[in-house]
Tab-separated table of C-alpha atoms in Angstrom:
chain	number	residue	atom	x	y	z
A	1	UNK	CA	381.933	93.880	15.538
A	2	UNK	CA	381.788	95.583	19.133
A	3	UNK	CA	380.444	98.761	19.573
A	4	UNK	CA	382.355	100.200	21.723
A	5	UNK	CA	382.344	103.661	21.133
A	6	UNK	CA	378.296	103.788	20.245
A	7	UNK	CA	377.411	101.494	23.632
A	8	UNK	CA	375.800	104.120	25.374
A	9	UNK	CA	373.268	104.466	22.527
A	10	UNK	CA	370.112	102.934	23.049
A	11	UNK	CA	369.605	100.715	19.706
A	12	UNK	CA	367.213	97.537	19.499
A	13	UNK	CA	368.678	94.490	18.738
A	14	UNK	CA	367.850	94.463	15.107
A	15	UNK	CA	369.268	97.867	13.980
A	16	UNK	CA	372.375	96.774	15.929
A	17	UNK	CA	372.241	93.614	13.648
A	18	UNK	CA	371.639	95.737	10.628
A	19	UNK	CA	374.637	97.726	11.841
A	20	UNK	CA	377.084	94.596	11.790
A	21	UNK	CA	375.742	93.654	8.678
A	22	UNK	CA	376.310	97.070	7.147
A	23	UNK	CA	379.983	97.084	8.545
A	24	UNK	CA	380.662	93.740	7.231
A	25	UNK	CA	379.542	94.870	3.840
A	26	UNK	CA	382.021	97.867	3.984
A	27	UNK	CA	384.526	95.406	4.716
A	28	UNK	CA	384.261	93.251	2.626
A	29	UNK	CA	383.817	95.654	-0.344
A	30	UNK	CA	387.335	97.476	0.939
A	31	UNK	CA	390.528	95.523	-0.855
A	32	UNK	CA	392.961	93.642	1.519
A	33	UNK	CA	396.180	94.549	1.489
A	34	UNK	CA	396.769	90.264	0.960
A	35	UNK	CA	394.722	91.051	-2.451
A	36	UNK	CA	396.729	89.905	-5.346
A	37	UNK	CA	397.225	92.170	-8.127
A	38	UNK	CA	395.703	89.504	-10.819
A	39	UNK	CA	392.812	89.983	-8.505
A	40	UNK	CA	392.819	93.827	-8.852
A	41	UNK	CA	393.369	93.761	-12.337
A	42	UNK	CA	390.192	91.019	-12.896
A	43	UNK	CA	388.314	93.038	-11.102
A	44	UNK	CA	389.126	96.000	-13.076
A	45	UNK	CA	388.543	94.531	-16.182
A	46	UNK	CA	385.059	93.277	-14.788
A	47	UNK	CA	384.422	96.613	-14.031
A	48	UNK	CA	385.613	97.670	-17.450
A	49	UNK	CA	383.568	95.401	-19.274
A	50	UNK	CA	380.534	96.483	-17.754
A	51	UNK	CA	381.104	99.605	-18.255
A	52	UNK	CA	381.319	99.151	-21.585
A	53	UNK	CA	378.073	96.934	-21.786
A	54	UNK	CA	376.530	99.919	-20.358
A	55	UNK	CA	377.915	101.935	-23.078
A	56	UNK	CA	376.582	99.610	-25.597
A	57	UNK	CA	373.110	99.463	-24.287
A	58	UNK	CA	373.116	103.121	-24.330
A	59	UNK	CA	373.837	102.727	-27.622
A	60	UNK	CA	371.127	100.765	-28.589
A	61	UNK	CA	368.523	102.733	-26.787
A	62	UNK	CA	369.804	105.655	-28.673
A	63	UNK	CA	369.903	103.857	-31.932
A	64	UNK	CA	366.349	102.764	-31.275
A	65	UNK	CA	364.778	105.798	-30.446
A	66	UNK	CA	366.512	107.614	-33.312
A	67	UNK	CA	364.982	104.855	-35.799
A	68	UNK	CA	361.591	105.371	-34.045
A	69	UNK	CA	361.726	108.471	-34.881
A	70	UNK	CA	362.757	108.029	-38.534
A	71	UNK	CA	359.705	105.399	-38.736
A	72	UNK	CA	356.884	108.535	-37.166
A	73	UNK	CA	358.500	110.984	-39.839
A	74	UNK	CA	358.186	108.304	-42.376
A	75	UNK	CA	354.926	107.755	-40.927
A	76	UNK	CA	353.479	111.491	-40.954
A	77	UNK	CA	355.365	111.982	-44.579
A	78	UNK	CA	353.026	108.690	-46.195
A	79	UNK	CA	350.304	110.249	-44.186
A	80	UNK	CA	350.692	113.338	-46.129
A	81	UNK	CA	351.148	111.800	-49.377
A	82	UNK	CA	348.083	109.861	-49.088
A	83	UNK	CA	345.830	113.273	-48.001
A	84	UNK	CA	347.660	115.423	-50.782
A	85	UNK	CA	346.715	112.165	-53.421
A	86	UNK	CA	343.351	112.177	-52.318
A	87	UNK	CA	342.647	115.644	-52.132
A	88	UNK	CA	343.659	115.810	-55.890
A	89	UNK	CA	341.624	112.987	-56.993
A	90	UNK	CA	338.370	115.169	-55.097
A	91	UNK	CA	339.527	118.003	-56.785
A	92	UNK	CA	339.798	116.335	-60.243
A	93	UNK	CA	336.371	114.490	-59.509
A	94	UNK	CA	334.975	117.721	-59.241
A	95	UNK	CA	336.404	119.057	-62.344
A	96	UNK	CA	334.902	116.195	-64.204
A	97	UNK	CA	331.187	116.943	-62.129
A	98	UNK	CA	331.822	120.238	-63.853
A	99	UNK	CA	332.459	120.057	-66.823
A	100	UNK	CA	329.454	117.459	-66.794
A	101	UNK	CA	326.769	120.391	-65.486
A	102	UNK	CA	328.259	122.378	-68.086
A	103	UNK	CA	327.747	120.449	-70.719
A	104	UNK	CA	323.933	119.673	-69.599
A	105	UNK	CA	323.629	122.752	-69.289
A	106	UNK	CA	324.303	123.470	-72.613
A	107	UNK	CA	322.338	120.836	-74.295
A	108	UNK	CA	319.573	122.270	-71.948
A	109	UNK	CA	320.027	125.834	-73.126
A	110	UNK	CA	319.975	124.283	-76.845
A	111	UNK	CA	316.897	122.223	-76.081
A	112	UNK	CA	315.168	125.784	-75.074
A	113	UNK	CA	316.307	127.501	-78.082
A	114	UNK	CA	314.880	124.401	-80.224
A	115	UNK	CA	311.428	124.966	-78.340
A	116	UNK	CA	311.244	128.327	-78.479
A	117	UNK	CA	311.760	127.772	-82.696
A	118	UNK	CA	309.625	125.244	-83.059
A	119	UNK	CA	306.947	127.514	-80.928
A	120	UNK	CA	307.384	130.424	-83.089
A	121	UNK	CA	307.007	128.483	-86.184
A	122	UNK	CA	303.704	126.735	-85.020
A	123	UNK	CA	302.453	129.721	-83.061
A	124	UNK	CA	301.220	132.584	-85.373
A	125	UNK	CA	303.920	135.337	-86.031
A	126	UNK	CA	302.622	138.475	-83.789
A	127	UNK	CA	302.749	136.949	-80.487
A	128	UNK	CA	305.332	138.338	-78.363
A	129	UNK	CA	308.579	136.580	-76.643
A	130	UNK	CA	306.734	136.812	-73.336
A	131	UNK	CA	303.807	134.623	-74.014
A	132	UNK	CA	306.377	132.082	-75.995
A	133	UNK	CA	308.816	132.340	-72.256
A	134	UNK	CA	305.015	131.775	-70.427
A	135	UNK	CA	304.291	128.989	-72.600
A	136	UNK	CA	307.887	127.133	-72.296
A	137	UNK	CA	307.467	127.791	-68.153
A	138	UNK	CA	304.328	125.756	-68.668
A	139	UNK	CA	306.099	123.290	-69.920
């Protein structure tokens, strides 16, 4: 296309190619007025259809970052489970450690009394509770 009006304008040859290649797009991309309307109407429904594609994948993507998301809170829920299970089982272990030291501790405190009997049986009957508690230290 001639450049008539823009010929005073210094322009290398290559943006003036890059012109006529732009205005050749633009024409092309206008309808012609010989354009059946079958034509129209295809491309319309071309245009339609990808629209609609579009639609779709948008869609999807939506779908699949929703379900993503479902799958994390699934995720973080089992997560919690699991910590709130084991942090039960801990504290029940340590119930059962308990109740264990308690009842050592009681055979213990039993063992002491048993001593301290047997020491004031064999052990003649005016010595006092402190030399029997020095003598069971000793031991």
């Amino acid at each position: 296309m001639a450049h008539k009006r823009f010929a005073q304008i210094p322009m290398s040859k290559r943006m003036r190619e890059l012109c006529k290649e732009e205005d050749f797009a633009f024409l092309k991309s206008q309808p012609d007025q010989d354009q059946s309307s079958e034509e129209s109407k295809l491309q319309e429904s071309q245009t339609q259809k990808k629209l609609e594609r579009d639609h779709r994948q948008e869609e999807r993507q939506l779908n699949e970052q929703e379900r993503q998301r479902e799958i994390e809170e699934q995720k973080k829920v089992q997560c919690h489970a699991e910590k709130e299970e084991k942090w039960k089982s801990h504290v029940a272990e340590l119930a059962v450690k308990r109740e264990a030291i308690h009842a050592k501790l009681h055979r213990l405190r039993e063992f002491r009394d048993f001593q301290k009997k047997v020491l004031l049986q064999d052990l003649d009957p005016g010595s006092t509770n402190e030399t029997i508690n020095h003598l069971l230290m000793r031991l």
